[in-house]
């Protein structure tokens, strides 16, 4: 069973995504990636989706949110995610 919302700590999957991808998911909502994951994991259609925060949050707001979330990750996860973010510029 998939946790809704998913955990963003070291036990979650958030750290597998680049800063660019995470920013886009926050600003634009879950979009097609979210739909693909829902189909793959058999998530019911009535389960809430990630809303878009474009126009409410700035990119600076999102960067601050992500900086806070990253404090929940291990040093190894932060290092790995930083490398992924560098190559996904």
mmCIF file of C-alpha atoms in Angstrom:
data_model
loop_
_atom_site.group_PDB
_atom_site.id
_atom_site.type_symbol
_atom_site.label_atom_id
_atom_site.label_comp_id
_atom_site.label_asym_id
_atom_site.label_seq_id
_atom_site.Cartn_x
_atom_site.Cartn_y
_atom_site.Cartn_z
ATOM 1 C CA UNK A 1 0.000 0.000 0.000
ATOM 2 C CA UNK A 2 1.281 3.445 -0.913
ATOM 3 C CA UNK A 3 1.456 6.137 1.751
ATOM 4 C CA UNK A 4 -0.559 9.219 0.784
ATOM 5 C CA UNK A 5 1.045 11.646 1.049
ATOM 6 C CA UNK A 6 4.345 9.820 0.644
ATOM 7 C CA UNK A 7 6.951 10.271 3.371
ATOM 8 C CA UNK A 8 9.636 12.796 2.459
ATOM 9 C CA UNK A 9 12.088 11.596 5.107
ATOM 10 C CA UNK A 10 14.930 9.092 4.696
ATOM 11 C CA UNK A 11 12.373 6.264 4.425
ATOM 12 C CA UNK A 12 10.639 7.861 1.450
ATOM 13 C CA UNK A 13 11.455 8.240 -2.216
ATOM 14 C CA UNK A 14 11.694 12.036 -2.493
ATOM 15 C CA UNK A 15 15.499 12.056 -2.339
ATOM 16 C CA UNK A 16 15.597 10.034 -5.585
ATOM 17 C CA UNK A 17 14.478 13.127 -7.532
ATOM 18 C CA UNK A 18 16.518 16.129 -8.616
ATOM 19 C CA UNK A 19 15.811 19.608 -7.301
ATOM 20 C CA UNK A 20 14.426 20.511 -10.745
ATOM 21 C CA UNK A 21 11.986 17.580 -10.712
ATOM 22 C CA UNK A 22 10.878 18.278 -7.135
ATOM 23 C CA UNK A 23 10.369 21.977 -7.879
ATOM 24 C CA UNK A 24 8.275 21.128 -10.932
ATOM 25 C CA UNK A 25 6.154 18.637 -8.961
ATOM 26 C CA UNK A 26 5.483 21.221 -6.259
ATOM 27 C CA UNK A 27 4.718 24.087 -8.626
ATOM 28 C CA UNK A 28 2.794 22.099 -11.263
ATOM 29 C CA UNK A 29 1.291 19.261 -9.241
ATOM 30 C CA UNK A 30 1.910 15.564 -9.706
ATOM 31 C CA UNK A 31 1.092 15.577 -13.420
ATOM 32 C CA UNK A 32 1.807 12.578 -15.645
ATOM 33 C CA UNK A 33 4.584 11.224 -13.415
ATOM 34 C CA UNK A 34 2.078 11.073 -10.594
ATOM 35 C CA UNK A 35 -0.512 9.391 -12.802
ATOM 36 C CA UNK A 36 2.023 6.797 -13.964
ATOM 37 C CA UNK A 37 3.013 6.008 -10.365
ATOM 38 C CA UNK A 38 -0.645 5.752 -9.338
ATOM 39 C CA UNK A 39 -1.380 3.255 -12.125
ATOM 40 C CA UNK A 40 1.765 1.272 -11.364
ATOM 41 C CA UNK A 41 0.958 1.061 -7.652
ATOM 42 C CA UNK A 42 -2.790 0.551 -8.045
ATOM 43 C CA UNK A 43 -3.772 3.719 -6.184
ATOM 44 C CA UNK A 44 -7.512 4.337 -6.206
ATOM 45 C CA UNK A 45 -8.844 7.259 -8.259
ATOM 46 C CA UNK A 46 -10.429 8.808 -5.156
ATOM 47 C CA UNK A 47 -7.059 9.275 -3.402
ATOM 48 C CA UNK A 48 -6.037 12.971 -3.451
ATOM 49 C CA UNK A 49 -3.370 14.139 -5.876
ATOM 50 C CA UNK A 50 -0.523 16.595 -5.339
ATOM 51 C CA UNK A 51 -1.990 20.031 -6.092
ATOM 52 C CA UNK A 52 -0.135 22.680 -8.081
ATOM 53 C CA UNK A 53 1.263 25.557 -6.016
ATOM 54 C CA UNK A 54 2.270 27.771 -8.972
ATOM 55 C CA UNK A 55 1.148 31.319 -8.217
ATOM 56 C CA UNK A 56 1.056 30.612 -4.481
ATOM 57 C CA UNK A 57 4.667 29.596 -3.841
ATOM 58 C CA UNK A 58 7.695 31.170 -5.479
ATOM 59 C CA UNK A 59 10.712 29.141 -6.562
ATOM 60 C CA UNK A 60 12.491 30.640 -3.543
ATOM 61 C CA UNK A 61 9.700 29.311 -1.296
ATOM 62 C CA UNK A 62 10.066 25.878 -2.867
ATOM 63 C CA UNK A 63 13.854 25.962 -2.410
ATOM 64 C CA UNK A 64 13.340 26.744 1.297
ATOM 65 C CA UNK A 65 10.829 23.887 1.645
ATOM 66 C CA UNK A 66 13.214 21.467 -0.071
ATOM 67 C CA UNK A 67 16.119 22.631 2.117
ATOM 68 C CA UNK A 68 14.017 21.782 5.170
ATOM 69 C CA UNK A 69 12.943 18.388 3.807
ATOM 70 C CA UNK A 70 16.578 17.535 3.041
ATOM 71 C CA UNK A 71 17.392 17.820 6.746
ATOM 72 C CA UNK A 72 15.383 14.606 7.203
ATOM 73 C CA UNK A 73 17.643 12.645 4.811
ATOM 74 C CA UNK A 74 20.867 10.849 5.621
ATOM 75 C CA UNK A 75 24.164 12.437 4.578
ATOM 76 C CA UNK A 76 24.506 9.755 1.889
ATOM 77 C CA UNK A 77 21.036 10.509 0.527
ATOM 78 C CA UNK A 78 21.765 14.256 0.440
ATOM 79 C CA UNK A 79 25.061 13.631 -1.380
ATOM 80 C CA UNK A 80 23.405 11.334 -3.921
ATOM 81 C CA UNK A 81 20.532 13.759 -4.523
ATOM 82 C CA UNK A 82 22.952 16.681 -4.944
ATOM 83 C CA UNK A 83 24.835 14.744 -7.642
ATOM 84 C CA UNK A 84 21.560 13.930 -9.412
ATOM 85 C CA UNK A 85 20.544 17.596 -9.213
ATOM 86 C CA UNK A 86 23.856 18.718 -10.767
ATOM 87 C CA UNK A 87 23.357 16.483 -13.814
ATOM 88 C CA UNK A 88 19.679 17.447 -14.225
ATOM 89 C CA UNK A 89 20.341 21.172 -14.463
#
